PDB file of C-alpha atoms in Angstrom:
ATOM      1  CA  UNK A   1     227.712-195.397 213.579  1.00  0.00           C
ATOM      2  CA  UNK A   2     230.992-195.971 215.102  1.00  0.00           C
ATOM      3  CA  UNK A   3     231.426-195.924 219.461  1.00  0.00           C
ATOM      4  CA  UNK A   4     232.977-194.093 221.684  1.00  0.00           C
ATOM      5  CA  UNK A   5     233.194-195.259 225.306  1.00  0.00           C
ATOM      6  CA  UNK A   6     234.706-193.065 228.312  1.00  0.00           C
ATOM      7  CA  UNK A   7     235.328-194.363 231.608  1.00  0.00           C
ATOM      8  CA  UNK A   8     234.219-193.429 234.502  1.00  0.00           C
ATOM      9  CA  UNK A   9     231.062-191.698 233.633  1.00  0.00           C
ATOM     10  CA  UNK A  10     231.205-189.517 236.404  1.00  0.00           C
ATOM     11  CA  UNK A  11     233.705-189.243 239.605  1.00  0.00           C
ATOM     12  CA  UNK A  12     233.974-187.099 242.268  1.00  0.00           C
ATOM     13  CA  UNK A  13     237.128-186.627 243.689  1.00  0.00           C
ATOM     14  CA  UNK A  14     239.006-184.589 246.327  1.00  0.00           C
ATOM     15  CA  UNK A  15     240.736-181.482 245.705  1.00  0.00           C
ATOM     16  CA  UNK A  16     244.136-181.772 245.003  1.00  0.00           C
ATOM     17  CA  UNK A  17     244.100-185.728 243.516  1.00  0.00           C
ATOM     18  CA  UNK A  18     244.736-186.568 239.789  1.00  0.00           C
ATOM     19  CA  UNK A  19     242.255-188.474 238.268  1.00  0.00           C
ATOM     20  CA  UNK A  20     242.346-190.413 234.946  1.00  0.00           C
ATOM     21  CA  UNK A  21     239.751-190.680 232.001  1.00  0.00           C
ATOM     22  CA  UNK A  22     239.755-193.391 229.272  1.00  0.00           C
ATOM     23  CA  UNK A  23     238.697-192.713 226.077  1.00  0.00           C
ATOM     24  CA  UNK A  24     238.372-195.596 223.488  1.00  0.00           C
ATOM     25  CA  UNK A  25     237.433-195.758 220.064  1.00  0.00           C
ATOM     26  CA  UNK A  26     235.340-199.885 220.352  1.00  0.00           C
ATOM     27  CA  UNK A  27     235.080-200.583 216.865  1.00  0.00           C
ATOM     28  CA  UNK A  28     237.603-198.313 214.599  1.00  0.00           C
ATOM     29  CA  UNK A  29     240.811-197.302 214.807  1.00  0.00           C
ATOM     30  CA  UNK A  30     241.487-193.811 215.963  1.00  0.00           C
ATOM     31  CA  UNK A  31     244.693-191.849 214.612  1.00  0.00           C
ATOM     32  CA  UNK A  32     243.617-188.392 216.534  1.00  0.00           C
ATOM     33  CA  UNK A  33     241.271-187.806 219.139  1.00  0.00           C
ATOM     34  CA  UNK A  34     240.267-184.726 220.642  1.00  0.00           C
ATOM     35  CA  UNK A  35     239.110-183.573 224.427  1.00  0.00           C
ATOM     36  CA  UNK A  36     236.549-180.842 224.820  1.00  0.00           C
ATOM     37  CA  UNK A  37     235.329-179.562 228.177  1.00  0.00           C
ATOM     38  CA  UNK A  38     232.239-178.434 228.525  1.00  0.00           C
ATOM     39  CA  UNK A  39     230.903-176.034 231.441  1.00  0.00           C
ATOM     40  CA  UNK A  40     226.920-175.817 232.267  1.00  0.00           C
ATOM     41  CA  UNK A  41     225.335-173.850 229.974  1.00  0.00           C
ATOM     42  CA  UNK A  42     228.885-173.279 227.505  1.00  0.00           C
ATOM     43  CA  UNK A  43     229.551-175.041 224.568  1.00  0.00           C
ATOM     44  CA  UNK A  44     232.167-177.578 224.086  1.00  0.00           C
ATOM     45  CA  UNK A  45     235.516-175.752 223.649  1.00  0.00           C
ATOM     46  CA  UNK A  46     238.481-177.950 222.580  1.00  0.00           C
ATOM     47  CA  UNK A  47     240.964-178.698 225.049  1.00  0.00           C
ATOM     48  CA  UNK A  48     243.421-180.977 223.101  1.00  0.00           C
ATOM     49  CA  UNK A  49     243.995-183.094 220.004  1.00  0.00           C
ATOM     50  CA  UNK A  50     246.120-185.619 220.489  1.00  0.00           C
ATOM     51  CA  UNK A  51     247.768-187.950 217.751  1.00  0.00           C
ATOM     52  CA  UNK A  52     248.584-191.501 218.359  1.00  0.00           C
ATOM     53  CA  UNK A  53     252.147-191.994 219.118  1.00  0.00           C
ATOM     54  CA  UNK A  54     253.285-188.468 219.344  1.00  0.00           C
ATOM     55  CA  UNK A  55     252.666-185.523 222.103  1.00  0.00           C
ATOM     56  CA  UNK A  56     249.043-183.472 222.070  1.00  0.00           C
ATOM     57  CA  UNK A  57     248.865-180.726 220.989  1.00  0.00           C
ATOM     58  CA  UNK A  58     247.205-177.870 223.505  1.00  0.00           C
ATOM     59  CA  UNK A  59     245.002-175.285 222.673  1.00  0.00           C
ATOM     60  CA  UNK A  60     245.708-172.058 223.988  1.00  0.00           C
ATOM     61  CA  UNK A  61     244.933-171.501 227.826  1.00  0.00           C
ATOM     62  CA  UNK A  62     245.345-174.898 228.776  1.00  0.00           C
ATOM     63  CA  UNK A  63     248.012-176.158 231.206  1.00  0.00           C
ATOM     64  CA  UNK A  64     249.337-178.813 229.340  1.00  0.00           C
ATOM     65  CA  UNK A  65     251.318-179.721 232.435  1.00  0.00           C
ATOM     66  CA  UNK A  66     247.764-180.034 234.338  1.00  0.00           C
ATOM     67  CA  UNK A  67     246.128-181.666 232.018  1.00  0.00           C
ATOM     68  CA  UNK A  68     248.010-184.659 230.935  1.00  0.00           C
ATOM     69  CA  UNK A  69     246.839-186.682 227.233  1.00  0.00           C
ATOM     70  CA  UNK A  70     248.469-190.049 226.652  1.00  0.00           C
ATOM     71  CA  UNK A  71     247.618-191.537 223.313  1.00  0.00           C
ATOM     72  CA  UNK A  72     249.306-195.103 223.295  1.00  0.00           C
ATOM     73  CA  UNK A  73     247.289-196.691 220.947  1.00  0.00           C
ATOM     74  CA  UNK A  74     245.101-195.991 218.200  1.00  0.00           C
ATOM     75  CA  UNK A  75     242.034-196.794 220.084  1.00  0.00           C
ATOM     76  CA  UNK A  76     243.168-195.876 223.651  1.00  0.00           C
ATOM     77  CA  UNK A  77     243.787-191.953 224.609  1.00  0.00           C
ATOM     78  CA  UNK A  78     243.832-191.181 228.306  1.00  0.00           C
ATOM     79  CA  UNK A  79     243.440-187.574 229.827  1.00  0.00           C
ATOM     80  CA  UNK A  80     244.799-186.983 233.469  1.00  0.00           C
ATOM     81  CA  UNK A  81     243.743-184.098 234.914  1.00  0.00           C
ATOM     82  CA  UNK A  82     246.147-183.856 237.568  1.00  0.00           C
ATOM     83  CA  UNK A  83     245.897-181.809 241.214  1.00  0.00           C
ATOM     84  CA  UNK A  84     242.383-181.086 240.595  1.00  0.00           C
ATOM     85  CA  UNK A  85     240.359-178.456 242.332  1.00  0.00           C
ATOM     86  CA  UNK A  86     236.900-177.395 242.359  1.00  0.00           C
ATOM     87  CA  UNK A  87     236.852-174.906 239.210  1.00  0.00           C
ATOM     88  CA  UNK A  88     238.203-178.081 237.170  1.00  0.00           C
ATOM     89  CA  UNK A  89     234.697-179.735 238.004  1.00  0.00           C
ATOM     90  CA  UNK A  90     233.212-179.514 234.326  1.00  0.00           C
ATOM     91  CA  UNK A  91     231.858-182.287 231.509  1.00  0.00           C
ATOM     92  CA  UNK A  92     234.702-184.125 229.956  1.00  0.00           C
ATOM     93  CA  UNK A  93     233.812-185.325 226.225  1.00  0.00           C
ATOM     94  CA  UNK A  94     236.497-187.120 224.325  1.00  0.00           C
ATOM     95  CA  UNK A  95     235.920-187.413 220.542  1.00  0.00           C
ATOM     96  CA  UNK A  96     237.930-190.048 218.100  1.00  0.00           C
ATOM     97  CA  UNK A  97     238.178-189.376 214.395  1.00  0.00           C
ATOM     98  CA  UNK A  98     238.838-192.370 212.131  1.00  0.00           C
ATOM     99  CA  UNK A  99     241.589-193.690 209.733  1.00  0.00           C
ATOM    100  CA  UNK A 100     241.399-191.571 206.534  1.00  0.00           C
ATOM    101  CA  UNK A 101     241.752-195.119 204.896  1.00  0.00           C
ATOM    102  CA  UNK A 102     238.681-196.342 206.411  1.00  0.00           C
ATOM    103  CA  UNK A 103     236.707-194.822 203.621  1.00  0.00           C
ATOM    104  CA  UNK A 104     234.971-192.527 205.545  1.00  0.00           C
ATOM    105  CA  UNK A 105     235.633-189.313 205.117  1.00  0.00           C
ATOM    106  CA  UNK A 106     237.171-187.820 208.434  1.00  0.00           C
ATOM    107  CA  UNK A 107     234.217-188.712 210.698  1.00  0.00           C
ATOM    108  CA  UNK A 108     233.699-187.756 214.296  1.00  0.00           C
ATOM    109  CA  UNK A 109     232.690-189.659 217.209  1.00  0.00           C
ATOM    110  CA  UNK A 110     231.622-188.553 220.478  1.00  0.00           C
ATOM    111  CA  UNK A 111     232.238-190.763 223.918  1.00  0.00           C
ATOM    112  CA  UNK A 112     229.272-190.653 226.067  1.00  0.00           C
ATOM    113  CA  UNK A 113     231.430-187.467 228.526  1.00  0.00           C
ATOM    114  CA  UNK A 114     232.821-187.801 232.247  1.00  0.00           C
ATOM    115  CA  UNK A 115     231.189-185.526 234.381  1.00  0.00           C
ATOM    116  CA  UNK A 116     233.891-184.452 237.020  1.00  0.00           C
ATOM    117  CA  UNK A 117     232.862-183.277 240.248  1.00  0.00           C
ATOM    118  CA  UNK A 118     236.104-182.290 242.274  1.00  0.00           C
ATOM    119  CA  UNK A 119     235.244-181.161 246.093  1.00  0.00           C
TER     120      UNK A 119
ATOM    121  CA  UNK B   1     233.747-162.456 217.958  1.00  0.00           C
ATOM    122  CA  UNK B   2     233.019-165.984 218.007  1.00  0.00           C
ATOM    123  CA  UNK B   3     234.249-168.086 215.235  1.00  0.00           C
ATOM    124  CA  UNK B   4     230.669-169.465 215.211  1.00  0.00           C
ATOM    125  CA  UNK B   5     227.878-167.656 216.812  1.00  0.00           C
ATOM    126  CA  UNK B   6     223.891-168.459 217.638  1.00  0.00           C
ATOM    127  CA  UNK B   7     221.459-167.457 219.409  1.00  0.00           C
ATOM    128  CA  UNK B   8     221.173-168.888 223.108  1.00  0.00           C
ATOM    129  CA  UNK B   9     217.562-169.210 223.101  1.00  0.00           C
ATOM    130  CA  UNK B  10     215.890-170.216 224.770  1.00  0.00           C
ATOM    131  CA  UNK B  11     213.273-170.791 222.328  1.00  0.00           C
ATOM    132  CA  UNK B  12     209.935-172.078 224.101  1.00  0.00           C
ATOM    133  CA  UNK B  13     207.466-173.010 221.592  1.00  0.00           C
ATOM    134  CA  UNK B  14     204.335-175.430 221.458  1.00  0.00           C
ATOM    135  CA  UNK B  15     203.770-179.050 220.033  1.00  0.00           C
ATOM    136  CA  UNK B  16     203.169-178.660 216.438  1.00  0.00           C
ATOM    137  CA  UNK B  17     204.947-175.548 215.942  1.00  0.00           C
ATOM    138  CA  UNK B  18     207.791-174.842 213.912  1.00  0.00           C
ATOM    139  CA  UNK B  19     210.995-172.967 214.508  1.00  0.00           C
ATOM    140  CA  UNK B  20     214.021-171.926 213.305  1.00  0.00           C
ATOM    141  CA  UNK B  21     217.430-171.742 214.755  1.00  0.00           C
ATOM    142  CA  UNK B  22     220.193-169.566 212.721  1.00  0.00           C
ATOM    143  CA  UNK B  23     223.893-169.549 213.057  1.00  0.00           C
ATOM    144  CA  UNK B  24     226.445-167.701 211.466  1.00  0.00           C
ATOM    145  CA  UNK B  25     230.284-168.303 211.266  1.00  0.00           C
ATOM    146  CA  UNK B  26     233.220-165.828 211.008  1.00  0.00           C
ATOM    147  CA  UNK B  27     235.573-168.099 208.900  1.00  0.00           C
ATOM    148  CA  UNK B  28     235.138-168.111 205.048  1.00  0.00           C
ATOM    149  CA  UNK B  29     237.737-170.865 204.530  1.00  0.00           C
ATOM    150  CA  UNK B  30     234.992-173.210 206.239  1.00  0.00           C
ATOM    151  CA  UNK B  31     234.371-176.070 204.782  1.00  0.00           C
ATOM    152  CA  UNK B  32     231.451-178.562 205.951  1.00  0.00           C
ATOM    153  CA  UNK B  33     229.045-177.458 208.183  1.00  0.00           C
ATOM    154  CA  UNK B  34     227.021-179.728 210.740  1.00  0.00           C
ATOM    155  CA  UNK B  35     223.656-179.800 212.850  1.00  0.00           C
ATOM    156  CA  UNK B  36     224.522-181.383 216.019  1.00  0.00           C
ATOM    157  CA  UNK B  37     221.690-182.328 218.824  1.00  0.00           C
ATOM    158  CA  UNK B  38     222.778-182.319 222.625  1.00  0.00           C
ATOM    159  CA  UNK B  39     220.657-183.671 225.557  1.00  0.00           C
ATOM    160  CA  UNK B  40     221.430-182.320 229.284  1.00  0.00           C
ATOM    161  CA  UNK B  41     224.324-184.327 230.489  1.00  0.00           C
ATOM    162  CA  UNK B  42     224.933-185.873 227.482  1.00  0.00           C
ATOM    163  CA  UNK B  43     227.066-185.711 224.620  1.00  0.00           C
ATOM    164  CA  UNK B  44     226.394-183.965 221.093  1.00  0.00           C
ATOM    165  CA  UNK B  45     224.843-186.244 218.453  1.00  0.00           C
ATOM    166  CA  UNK B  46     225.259-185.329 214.820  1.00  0.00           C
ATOM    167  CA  UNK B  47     221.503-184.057 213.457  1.00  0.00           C
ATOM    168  CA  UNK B  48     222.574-183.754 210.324  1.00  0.00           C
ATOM    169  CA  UNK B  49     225.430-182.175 207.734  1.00  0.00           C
ATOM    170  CA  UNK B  50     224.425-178.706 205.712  1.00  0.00           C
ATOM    171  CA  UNK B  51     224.912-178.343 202.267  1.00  0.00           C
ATOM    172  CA  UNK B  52     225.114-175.829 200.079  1.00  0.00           C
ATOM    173  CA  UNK B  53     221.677-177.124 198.015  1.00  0.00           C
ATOM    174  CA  UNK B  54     219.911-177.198 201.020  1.00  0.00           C
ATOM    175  CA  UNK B  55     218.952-180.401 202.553  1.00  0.00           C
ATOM    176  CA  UNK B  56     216.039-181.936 204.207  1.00  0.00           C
ATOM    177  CA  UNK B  57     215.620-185.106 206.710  1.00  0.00           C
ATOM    178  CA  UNK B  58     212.129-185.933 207.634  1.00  0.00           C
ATOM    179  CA  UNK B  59     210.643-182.517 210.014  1.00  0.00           C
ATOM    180  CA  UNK B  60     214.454-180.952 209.780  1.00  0.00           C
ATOM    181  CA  UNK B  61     215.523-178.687 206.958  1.00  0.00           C
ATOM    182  CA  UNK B  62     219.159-176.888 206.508  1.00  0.00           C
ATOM    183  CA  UNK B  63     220.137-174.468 204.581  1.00  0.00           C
ATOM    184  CA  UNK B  64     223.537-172.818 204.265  1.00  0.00           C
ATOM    185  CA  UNK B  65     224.431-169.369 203.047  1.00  0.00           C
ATOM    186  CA  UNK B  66     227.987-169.181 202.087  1.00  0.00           C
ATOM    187  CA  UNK B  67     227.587-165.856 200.744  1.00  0.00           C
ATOM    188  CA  UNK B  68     226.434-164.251 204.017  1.00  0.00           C
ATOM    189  CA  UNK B  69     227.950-167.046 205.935  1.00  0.00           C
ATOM    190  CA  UNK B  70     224.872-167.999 208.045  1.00  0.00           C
ATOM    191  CA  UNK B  71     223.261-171.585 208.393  1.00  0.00           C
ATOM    192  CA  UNK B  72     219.866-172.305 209.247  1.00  0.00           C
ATOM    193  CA  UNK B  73     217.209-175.548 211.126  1.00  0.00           C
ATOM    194  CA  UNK B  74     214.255-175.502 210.420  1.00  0.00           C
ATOM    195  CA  UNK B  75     211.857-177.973 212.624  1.00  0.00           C
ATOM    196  CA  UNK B  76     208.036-178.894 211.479  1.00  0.00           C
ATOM    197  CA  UNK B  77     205.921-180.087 213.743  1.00  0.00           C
ATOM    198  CA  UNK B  78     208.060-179.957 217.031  1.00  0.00           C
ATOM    199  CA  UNK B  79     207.362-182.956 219.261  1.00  0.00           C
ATOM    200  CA  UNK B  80     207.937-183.087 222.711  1.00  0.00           C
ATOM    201  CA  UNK B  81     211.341-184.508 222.257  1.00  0.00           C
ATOM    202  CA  UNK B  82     212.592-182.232 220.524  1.00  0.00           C
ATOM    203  CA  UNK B  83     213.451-180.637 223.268  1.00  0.00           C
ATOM    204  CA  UNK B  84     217.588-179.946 223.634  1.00  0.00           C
ATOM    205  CA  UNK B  85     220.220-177.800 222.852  1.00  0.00           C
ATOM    206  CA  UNK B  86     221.108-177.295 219.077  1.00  0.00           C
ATOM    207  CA  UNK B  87     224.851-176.603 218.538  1.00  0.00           C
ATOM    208  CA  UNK B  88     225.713-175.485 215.058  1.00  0.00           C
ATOM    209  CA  UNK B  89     229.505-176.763 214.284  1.00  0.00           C
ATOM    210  CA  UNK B  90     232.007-175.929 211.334  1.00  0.00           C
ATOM    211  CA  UNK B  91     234.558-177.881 210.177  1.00  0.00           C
ATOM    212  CA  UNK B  92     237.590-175.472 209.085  1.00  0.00           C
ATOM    213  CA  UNK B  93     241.282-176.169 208.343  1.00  0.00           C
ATOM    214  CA  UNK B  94     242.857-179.344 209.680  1.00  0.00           C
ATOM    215  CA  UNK B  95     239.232-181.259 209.758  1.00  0.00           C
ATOM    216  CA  UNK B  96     238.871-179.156 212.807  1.00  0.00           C
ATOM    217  CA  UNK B  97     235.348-178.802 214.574  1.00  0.00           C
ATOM    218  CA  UNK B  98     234.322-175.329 215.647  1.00  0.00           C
ATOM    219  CA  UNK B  99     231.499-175.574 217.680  1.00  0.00           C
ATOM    220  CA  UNK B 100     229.004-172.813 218.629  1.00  0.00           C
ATOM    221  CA  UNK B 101     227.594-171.804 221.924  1.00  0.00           C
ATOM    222  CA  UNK B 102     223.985-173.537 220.964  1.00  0.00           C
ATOM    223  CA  UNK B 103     220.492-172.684 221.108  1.00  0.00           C
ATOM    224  CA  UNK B 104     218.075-174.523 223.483  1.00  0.00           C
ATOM    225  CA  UNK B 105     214.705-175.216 222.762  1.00  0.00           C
ATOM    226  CA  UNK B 106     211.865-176.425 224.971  1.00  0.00           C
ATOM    227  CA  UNK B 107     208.852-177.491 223.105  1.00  0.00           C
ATOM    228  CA  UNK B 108     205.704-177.741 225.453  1.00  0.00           C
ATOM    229  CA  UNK B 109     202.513-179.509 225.667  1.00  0.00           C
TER     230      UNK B 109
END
């Protein structure tokens, strides 16, 4: 199947620091991707879907201001979670969907997840 | 209520035994339907797609309900790694994945 790679894996940062994670699709081209968050023991809930070249779109609850989704390139999207604090410390998976003219019909791809750790 | 609910589990069972997780989903406009496998710390893995026939892959079995709106996983034979959480997902309008809370199982020696 297609990859997924996020970078870093895991970080641990101070409160009140932004930190960035990478998501990139390695071997197809990604028009949307999509961040999920995942607490322990909670199922992924969707954070954003972002389209490449044009803003994200937020679901509701999150700070879009706080949570900043850059997606430059169709296999680079970037989420900054900006002035973290401790309750932001969660599992951060990014997914990329291909090119409807790949053939494939709308698959989904998971990155490996950034576990965030914010102290 | 959940667009997509299971049961939390978890479900502690014994090599060799089989189980069944079930799932049901609140949306009728759904359209595909999805097994996915998640290991602590990791990130989901597609198990398999459910269709409406029914569908089998080695010791896995789904089976979808549109009707009542419920999905099922069946596992034969558990084996030891098995063992993870078992999200049931829905694809809905927009090719947007839905996904549920999941049900962990721990099969045992």
């Amino acid at each position: 199947g297609a990859v997924v790679s996020q970078h870093p894996s895991w970080v641990i940062c101070k409160s009140g620091t932004s930190v960035k994670i990478e998501c990139r699709s390695l071997d197809f081209q990604a028009t949307t991707m999509f961040w999920y968050r995942q607490f322990p023991k909670q199922s992924l809930m969707l954070m954003a879907t972002s389209n490449e070249g044009s803003k994200a779109t937020y679901e509701q609850g999150v700070e879009k201001d706080k949570f900043l989704i850059n997606h430059a390139s169709l296999t680079l999207s970037t989420l900054t979670v900006t002035s973290a604090h401790p309750e932001d410390s969660s599992f951060y998976i990014c997914s990329a969907r291909d090119d409807p003219t790949s053939g494939r019909r709308y698959e989904q791809y998971f990155g490996p997840g950034t576990r965030l750790t914010v102290t | 209520r959940k667009e997509v609910e299971q049961d939390p589990g978890p479900f502690n069972v014994p090599e060799g035994a089989t189980v069944a997780f079930n799932c049901t989903y609140s949306n009728s406009a759904s359209q595909s339907f999805f097994w996915y496998r998640q290991d602590c710390r990791k990130e989901p893995k597609l198990l398999m797609s459910v269709y409406s026939s029914g569908n089998e892959d080695g010791r896995f079995t789904a089976q979808l309900n549109r009707a009542s709106q419920y999905i099922s996983l069946l596992i034969r034979d558990s084996k030891l790694s098995d063992s993870a959480t078992y999200l049931c997902v829905v694809r809905g309008a927009g090719n947007m994945l839905t996904f549920g809370g999941g049900t962990r199982l721990m099969v045992k020696p």
